[in-house]
N, C-alpha and C. Protein backbone atom coordinates (compact mmCIF):
# COMPACT_ATOMS: atom_id res chain seq x y z
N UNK A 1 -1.82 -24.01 -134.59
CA UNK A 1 -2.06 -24.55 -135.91
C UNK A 1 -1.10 -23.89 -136.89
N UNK A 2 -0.75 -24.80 -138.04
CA UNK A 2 0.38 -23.93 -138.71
C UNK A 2 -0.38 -23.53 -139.87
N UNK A 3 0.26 -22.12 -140.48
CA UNK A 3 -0.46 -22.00 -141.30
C UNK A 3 -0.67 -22.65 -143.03
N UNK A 4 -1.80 -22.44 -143.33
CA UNK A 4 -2.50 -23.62 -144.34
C UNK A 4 -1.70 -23.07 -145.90
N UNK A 5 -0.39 -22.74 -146.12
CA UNK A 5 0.19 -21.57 -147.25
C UNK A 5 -0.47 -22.74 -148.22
N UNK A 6 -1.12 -21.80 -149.68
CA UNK A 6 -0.93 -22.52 -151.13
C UNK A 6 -2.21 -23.80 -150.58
N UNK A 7 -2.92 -23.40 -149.48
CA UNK A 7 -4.41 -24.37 -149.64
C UNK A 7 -4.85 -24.46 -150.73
N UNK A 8 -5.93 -25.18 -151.64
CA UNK A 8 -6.46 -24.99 -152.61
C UNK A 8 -8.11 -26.09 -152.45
N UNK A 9 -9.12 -25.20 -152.69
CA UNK A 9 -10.62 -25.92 -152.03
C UNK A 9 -10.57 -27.48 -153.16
N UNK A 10 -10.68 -28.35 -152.86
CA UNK A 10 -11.03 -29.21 -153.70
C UNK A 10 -12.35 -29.40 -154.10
N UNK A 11 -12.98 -29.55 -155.27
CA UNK A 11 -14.44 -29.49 -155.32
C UNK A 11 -15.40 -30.56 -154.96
N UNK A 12 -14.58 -31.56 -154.34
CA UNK A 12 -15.64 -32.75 -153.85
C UNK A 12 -15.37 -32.39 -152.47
N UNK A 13 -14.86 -32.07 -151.55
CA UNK A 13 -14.84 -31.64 -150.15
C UNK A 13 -14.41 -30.59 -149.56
N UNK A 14 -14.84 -29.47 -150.71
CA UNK A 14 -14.83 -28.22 -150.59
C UNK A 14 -15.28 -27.21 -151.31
N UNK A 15 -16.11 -26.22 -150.63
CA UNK A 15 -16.42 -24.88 -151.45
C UNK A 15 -16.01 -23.73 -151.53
N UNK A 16 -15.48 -22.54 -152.18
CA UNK A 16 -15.21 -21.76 -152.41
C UNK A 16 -15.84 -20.20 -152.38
N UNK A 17 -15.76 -19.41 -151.55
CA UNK A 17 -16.48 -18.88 -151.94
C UNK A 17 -15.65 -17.51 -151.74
N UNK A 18 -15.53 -16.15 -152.60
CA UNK A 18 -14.72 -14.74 -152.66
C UNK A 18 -15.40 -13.40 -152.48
N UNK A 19 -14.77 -13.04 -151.79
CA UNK A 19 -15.68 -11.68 -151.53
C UNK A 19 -15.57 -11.01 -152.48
N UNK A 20 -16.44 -9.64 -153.01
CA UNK A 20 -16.55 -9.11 -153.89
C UNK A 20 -15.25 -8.14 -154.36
N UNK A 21 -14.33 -8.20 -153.11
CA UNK A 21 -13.07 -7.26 -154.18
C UNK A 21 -12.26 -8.24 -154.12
N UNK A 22 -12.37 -9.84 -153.83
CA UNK A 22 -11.11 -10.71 -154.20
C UNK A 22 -10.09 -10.69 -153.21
N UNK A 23 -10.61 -10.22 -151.95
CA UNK A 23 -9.64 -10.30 -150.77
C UNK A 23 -9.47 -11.54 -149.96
N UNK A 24 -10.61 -11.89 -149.74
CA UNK A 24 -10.88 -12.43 -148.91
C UNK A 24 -11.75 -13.90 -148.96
N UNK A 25 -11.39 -15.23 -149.51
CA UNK A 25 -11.81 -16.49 -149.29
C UNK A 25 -12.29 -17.42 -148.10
N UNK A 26 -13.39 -17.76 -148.63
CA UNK A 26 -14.02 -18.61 -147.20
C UNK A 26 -14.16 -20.00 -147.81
N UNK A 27 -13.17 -20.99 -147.20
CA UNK A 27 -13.60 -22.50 -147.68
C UNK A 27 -14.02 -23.20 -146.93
N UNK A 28 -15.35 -23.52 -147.42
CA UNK A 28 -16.05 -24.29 -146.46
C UNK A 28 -15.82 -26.02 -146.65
N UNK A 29 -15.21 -26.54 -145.57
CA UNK A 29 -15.30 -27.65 -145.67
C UNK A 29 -16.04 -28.80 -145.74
N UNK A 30 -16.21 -29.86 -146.22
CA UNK A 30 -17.45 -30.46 -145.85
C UNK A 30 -17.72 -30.95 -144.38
N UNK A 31 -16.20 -30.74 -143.58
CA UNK A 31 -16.49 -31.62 -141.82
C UNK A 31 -17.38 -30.59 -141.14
N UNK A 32 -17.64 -28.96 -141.77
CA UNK A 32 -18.28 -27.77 -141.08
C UNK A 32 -16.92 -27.15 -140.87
N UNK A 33 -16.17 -27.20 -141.29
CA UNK A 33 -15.23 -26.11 -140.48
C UNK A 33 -14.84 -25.18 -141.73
N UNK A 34 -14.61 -23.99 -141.68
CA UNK A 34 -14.29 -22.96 -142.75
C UNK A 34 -13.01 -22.69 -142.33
N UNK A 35 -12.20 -22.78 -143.50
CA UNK A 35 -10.98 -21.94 -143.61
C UNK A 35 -10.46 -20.57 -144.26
N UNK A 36 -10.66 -19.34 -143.51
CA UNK A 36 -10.54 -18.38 -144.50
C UNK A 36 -9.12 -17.80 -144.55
N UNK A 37 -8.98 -17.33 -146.08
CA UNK A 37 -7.85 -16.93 -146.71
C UNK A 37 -7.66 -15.34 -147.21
N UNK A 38 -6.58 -14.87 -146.65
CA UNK A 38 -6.62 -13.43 -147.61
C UNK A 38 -5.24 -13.15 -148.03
N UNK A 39 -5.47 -12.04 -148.74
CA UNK A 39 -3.91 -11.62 -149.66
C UNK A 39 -4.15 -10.42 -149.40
N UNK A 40 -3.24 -9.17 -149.15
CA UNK A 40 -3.53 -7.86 -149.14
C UNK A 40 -3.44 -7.22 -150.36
N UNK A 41 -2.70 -7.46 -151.72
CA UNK A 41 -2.54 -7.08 -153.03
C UNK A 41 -3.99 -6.26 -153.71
N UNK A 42 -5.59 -7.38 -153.00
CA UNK A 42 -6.86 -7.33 -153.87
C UNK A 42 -7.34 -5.59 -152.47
N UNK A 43 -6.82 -5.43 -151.37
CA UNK A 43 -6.98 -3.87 -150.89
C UNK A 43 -6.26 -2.69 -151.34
N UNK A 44 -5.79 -2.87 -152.52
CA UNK A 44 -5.11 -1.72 -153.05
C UNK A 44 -3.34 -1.42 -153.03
N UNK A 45 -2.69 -0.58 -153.56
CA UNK A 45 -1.76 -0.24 -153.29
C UNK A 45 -1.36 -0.28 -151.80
N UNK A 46 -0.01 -1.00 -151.21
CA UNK A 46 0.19 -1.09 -149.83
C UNK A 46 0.63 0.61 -149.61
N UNK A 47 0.91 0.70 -148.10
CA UNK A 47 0.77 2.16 -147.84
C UNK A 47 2.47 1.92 -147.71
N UNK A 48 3.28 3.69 -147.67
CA UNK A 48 5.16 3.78 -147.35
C UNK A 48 5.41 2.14 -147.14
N UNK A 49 5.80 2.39 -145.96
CA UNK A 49 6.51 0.34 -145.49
C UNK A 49 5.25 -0.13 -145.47
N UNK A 50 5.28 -1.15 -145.79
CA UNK A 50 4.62 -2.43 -144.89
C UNK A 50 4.52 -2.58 -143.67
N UNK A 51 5.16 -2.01 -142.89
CA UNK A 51 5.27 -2.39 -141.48
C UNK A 51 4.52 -1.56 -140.81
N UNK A 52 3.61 -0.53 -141.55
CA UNK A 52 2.63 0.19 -141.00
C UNK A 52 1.11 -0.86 -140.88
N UNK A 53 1.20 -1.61 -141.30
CA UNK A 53 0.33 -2.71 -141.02
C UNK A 53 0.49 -3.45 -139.44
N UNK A 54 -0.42 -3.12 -138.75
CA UNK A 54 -1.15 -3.62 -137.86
C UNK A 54 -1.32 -4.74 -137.18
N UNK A 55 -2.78 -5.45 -138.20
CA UNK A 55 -2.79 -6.44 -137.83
C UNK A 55 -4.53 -6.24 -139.02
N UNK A 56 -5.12 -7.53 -138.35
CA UNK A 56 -6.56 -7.74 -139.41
C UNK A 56 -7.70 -7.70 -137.96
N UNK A 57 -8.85 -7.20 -138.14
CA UNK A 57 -9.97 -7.61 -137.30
C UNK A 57 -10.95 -8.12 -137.66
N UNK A 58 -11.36 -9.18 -137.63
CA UNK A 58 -12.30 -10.06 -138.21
C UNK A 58 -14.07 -10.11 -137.14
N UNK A 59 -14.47 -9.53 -138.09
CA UNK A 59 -16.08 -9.63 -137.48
C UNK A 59 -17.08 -10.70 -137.75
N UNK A 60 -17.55 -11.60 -137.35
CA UNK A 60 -18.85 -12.38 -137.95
C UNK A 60 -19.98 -12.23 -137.63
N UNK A 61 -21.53 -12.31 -138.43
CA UNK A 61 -22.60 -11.80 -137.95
C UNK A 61 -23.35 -13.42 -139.21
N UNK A 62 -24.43 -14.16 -138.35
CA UNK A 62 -25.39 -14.86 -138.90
C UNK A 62 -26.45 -14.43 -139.23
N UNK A 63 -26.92 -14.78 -140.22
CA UNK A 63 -28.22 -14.37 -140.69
C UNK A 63 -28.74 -13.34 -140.28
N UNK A 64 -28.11 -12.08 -140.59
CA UNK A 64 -27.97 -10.75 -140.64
C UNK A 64 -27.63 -10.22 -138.69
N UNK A 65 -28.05 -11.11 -138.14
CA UNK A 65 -28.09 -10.58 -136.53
C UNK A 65 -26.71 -10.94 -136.37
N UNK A 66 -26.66 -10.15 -135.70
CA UNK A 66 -24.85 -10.00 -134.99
C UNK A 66 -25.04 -11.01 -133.59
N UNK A 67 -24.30 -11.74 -133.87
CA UNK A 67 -24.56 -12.67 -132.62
C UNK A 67 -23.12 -12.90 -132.33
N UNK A 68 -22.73 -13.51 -131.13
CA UNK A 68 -21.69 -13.84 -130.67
C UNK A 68 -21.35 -15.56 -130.53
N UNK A 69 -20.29 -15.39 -131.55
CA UNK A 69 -19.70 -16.95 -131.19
C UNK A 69 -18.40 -16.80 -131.63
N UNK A 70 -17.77 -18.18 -131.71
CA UNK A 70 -16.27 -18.24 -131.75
C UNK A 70 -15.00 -16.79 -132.08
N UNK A 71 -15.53 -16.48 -133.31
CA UNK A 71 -14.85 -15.71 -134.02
C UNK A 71 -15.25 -14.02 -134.27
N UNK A 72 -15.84 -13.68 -133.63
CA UNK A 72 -17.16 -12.18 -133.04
C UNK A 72 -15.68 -11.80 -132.52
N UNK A 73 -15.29 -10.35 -133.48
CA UNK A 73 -14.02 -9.48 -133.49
C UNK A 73 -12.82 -9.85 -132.54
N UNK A 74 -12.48 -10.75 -133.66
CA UNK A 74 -11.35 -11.31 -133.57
C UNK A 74 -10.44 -10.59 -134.17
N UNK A 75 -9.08 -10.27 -133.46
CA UNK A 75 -7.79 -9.40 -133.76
C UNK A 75 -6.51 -10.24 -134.46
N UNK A 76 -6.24 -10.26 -135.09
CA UNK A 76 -5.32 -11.14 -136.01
C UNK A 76 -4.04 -10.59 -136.49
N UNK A 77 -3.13 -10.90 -136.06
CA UNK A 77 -1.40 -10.30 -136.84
C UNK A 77 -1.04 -10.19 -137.53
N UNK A 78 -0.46 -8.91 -137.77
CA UNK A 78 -0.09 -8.45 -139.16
C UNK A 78 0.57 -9.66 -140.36
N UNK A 79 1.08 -10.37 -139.60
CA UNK A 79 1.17 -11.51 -140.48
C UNK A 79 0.21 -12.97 -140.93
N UNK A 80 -0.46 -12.90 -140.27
CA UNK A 80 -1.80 -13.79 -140.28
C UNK A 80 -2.28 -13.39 -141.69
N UNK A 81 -2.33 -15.11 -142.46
CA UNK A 81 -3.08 -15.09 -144.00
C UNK A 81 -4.18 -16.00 -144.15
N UNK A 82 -4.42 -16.47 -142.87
CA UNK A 82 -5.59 -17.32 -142.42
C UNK A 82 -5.90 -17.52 -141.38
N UNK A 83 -7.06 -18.54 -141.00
CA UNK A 83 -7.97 -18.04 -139.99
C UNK A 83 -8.84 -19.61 -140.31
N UNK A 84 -8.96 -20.43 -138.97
CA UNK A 84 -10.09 -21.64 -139.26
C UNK A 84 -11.09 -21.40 -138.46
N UNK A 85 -11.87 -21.58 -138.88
CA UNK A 85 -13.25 -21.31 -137.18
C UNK A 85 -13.78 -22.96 -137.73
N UNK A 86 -13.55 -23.43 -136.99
CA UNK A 86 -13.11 -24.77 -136.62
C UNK A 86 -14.94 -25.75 -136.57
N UNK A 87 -15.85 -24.71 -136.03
CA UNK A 87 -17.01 -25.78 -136.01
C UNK A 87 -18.05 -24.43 -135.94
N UNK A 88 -18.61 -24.66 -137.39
CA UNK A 88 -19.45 -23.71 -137.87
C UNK A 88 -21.02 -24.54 -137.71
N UNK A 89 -22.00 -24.01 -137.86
CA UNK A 89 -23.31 -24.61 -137.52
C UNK A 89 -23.72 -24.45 -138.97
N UNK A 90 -24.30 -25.91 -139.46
CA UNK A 90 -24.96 -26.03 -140.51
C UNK A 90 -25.95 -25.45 -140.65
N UNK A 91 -26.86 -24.77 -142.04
CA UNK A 91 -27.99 -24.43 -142.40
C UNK A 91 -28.22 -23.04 -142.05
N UNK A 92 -27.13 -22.35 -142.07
CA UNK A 92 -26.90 -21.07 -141.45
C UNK A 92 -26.41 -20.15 -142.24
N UNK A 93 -26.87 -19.01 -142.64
CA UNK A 93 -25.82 -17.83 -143.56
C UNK A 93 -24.54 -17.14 -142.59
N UNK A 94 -23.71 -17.31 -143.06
CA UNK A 94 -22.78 -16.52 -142.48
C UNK A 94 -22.00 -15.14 -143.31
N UNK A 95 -21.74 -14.34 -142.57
CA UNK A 95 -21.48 -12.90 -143.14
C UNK A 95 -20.15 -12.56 -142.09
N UNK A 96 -18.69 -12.87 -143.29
CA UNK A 96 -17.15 -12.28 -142.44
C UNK A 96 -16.62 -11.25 -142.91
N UNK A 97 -16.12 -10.50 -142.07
CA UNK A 97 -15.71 -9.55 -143.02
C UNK A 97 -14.12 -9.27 -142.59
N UNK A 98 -13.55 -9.02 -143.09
CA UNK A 98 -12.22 -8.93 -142.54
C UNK A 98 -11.46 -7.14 -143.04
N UNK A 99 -10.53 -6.73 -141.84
CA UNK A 99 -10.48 -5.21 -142.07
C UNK A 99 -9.00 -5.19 -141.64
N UNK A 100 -7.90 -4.51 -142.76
CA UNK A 100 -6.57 -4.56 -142.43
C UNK A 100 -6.73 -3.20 -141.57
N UNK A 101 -5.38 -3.59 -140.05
CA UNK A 101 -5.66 -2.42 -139.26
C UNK A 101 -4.05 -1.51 -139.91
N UNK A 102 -4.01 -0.49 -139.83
CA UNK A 102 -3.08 0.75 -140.45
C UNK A 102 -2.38 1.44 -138.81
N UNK A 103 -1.55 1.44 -138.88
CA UNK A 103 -0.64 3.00 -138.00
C UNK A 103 -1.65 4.03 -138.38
N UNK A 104 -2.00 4.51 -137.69
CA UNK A 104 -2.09 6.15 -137.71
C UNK A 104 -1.05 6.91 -138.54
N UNK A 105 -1.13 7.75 -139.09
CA UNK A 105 -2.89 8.46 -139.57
C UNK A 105 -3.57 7.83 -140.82
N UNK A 106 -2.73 6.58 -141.50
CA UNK A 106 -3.60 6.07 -142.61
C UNK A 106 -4.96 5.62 -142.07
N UNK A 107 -5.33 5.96 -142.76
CA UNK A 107 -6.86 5.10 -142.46
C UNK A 107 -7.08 3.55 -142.88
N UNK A 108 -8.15 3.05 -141.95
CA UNK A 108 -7.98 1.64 -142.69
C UNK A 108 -9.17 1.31 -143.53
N UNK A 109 -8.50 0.85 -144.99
CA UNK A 109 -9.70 -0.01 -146.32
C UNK A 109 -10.55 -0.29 -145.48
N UNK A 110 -11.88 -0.48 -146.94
CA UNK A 110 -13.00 -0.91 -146.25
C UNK A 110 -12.83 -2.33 -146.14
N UNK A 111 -13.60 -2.92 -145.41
CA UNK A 111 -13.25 -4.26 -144.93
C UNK A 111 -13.94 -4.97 -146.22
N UNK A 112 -13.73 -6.22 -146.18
CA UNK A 112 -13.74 -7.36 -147.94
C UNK A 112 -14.89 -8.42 -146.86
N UNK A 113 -15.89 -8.68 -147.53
CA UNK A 113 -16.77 -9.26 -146.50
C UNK A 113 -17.18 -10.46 -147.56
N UNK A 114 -17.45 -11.94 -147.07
CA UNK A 114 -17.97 -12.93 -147.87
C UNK A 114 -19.25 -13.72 -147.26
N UNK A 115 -19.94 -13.91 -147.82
CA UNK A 115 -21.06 -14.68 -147.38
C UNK A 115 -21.24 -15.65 -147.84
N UNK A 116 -21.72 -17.08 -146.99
CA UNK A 116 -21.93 -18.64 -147.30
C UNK A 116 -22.56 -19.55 -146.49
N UNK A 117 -22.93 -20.16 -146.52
CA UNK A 117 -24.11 -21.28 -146.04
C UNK A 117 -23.62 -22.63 -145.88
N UNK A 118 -23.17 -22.90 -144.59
CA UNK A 118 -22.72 -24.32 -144.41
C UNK A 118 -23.35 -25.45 -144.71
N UNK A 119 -22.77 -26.34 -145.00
CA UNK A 119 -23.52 -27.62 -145.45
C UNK A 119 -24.21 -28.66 -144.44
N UNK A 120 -25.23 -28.67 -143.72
CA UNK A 120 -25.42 -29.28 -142.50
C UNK A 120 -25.14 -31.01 -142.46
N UNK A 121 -23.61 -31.03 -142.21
CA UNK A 121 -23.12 -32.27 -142.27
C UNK A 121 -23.86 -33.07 -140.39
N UNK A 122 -24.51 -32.55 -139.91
CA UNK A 122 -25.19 -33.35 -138.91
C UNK A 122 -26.30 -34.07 -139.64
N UNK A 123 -27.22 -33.49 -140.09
CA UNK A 123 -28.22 -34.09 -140.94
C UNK A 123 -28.29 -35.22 -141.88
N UNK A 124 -26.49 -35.13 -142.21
CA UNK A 124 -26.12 -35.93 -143.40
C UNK A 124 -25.83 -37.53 -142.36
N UNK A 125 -26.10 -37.29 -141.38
CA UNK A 125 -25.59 -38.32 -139.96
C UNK A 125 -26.31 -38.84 -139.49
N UNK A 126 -27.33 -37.74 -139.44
CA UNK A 126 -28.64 -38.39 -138.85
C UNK A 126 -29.36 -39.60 -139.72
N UNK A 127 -29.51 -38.85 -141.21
CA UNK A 127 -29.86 -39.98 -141.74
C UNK A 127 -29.18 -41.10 -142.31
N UNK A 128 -27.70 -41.23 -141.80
CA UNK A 128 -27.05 -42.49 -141.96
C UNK A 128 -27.49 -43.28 -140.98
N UNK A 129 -26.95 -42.43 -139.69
CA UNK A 129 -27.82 -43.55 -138.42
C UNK A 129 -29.30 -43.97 -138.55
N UNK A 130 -30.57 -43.40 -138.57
CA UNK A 130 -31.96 -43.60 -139.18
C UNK A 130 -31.80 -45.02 -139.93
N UNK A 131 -30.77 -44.60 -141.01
CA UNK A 131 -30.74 -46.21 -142.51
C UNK A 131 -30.06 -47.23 -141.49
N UNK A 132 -29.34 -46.72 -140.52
CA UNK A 132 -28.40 -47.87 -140.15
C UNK A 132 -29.73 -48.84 -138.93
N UNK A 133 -30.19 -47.86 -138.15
CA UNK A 133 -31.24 -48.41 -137.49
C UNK A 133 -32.28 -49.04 -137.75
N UNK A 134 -32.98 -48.73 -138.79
CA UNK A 134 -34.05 -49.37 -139.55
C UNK A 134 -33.92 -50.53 -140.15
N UNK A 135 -32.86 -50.77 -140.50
CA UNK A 135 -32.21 -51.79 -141.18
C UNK A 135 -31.95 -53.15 -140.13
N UNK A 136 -31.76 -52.04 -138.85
CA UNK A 136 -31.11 -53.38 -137.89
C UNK A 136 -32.86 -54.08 -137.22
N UNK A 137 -33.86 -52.92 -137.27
CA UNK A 137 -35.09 -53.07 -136.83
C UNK A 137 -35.72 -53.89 -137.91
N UNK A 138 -35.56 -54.25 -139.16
CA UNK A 138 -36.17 -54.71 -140.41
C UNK A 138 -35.51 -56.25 -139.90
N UNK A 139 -34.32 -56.36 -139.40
CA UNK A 139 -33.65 -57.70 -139.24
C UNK A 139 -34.21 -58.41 -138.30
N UNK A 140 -34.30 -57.44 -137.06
CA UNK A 140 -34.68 -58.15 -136.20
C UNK A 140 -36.28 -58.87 -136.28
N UNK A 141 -37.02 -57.52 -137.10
CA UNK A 141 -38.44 -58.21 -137.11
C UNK A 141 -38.09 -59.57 -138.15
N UNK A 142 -37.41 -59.83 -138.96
CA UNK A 142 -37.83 -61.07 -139.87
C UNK A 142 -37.10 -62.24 -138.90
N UNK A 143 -36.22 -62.26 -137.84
CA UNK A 143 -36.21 -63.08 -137.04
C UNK A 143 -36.99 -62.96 -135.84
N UNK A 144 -37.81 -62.51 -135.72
CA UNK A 144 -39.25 -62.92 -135.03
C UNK A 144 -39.61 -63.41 -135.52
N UNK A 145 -40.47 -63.29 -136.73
CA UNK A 145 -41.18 -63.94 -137.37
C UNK A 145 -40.73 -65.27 -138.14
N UNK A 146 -39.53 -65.65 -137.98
CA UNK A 146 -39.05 -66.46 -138.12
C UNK A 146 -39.15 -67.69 -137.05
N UNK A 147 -39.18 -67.19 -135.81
CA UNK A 147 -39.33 -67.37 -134.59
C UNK A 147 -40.54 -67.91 -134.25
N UNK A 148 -41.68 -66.88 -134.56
CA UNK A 148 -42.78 -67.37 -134.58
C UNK A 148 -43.19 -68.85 -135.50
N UNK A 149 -42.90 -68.74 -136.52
CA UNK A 149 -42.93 -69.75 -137.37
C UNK A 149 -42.44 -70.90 -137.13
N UNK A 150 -41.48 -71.08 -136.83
CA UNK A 150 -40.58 -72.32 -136.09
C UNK A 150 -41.70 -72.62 -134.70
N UNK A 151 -41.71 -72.31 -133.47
CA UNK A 151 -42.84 -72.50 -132.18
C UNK A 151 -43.85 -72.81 -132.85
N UNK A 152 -44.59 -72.51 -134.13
CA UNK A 152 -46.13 -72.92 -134.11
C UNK A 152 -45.95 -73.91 -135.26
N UNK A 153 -45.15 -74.44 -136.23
CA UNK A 153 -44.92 -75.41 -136.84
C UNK A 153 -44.33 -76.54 -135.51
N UNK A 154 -43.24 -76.57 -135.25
CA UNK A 154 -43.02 -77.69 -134.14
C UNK A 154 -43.53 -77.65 -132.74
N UNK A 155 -44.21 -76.72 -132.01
CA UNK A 155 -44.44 -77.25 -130.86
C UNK A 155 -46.21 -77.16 -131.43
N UNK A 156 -46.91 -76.68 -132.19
CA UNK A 156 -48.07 -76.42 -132.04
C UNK A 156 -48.70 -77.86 -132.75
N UNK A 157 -48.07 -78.30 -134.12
CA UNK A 157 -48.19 -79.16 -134.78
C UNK A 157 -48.58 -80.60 -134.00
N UNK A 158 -47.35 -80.93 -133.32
CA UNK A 158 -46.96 -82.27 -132.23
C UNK A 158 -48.63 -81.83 -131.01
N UNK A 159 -48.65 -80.99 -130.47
CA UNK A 159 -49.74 -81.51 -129.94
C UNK A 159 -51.61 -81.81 -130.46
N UNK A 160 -51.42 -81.37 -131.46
CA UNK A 160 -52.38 -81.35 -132.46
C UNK A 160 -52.86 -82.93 -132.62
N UNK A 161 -51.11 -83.71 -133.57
CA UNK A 161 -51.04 -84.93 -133.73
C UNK A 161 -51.76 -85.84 -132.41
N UNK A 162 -51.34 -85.54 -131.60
CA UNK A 162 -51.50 -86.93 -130.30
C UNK A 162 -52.96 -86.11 -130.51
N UNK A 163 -53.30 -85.32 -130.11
CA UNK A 163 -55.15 -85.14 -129.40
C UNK A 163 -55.95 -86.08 -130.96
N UNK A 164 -55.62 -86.26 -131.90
CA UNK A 164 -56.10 -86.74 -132.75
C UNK A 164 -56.23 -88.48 -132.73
């Protein structure tokens, strides 16, 4: 995947959300997939070169339990400024935190962590299909009964007539 430079969340099919020192962006999309963004500027003064930079390790934990899925300490290159985890589960808190790794002997910042709650775009599906089904079940019953109506006006009628 190439990377997403100069993304920007749009507010009808996207949310925004920043960790508390401004490192680290999580945009949640509306398809479920999050795109996160960082800048190293919001971790402080860079250390001698730049090139004592590492790489990033990215941890995720749901609704406070550390569980394992896609993106559960993930190692990322020193040049890496984003990151998609591609199919997130709706109705869920999520907690990322991301941690620049340092050469020895710097130590590495504390990690910039964001938290957010996907939008459960399955649900939003379910009840399209539900409207789409009901609708086709509402059709079909008024041509039954349409059905019915037609058989007992013409065939019920006609034998009525002659027994008379």
């Amino acid at each position: 995947r190439p990377p997403a430079r100069g993304f920007q969340c749009a507010a009808r099919g996207c949310r925004a959300h920043r960790s508390a020192g401004g490192a680290l962006v999580a945009n949640v999309l509306r398809n479920g997939s999050v795109l996160l963004q960082w800048g190293l500027r919001h971790w402080g003064p860079p250390p001698r070169p730049a090139a004592s930079l590492r790489g990033f390790a990215l941890n995720c934990s749901w609704d406070g339990t550390y569980t394992r899925f896609p993106c559960d300490s993930v190692e990322l290159g020193a040049a890496c400024r984003d990151y998609l985890l591609a199919e997130a589960h709706g109705s869920v808190r999520y907690r990322l935190c991301l941690q620049p790794r340092y050469a020895p002997p710097r130590p590495a910042p504390p990690a910039q962590c964001v938290e957010f709650r996907v939008e459960p775009a399955a649900m939003r599906d379910i009840v399209v299909a539900m409207t789409a089904v009901g609708g086709s079940i509402c059709v079909m019953l008024v041509f039954i009964c349409l059905l019915v109506a037609y058989i007992t006006e013409n065939l019920m009628s006609p034998a009525l007539a002659r027994g008379g």
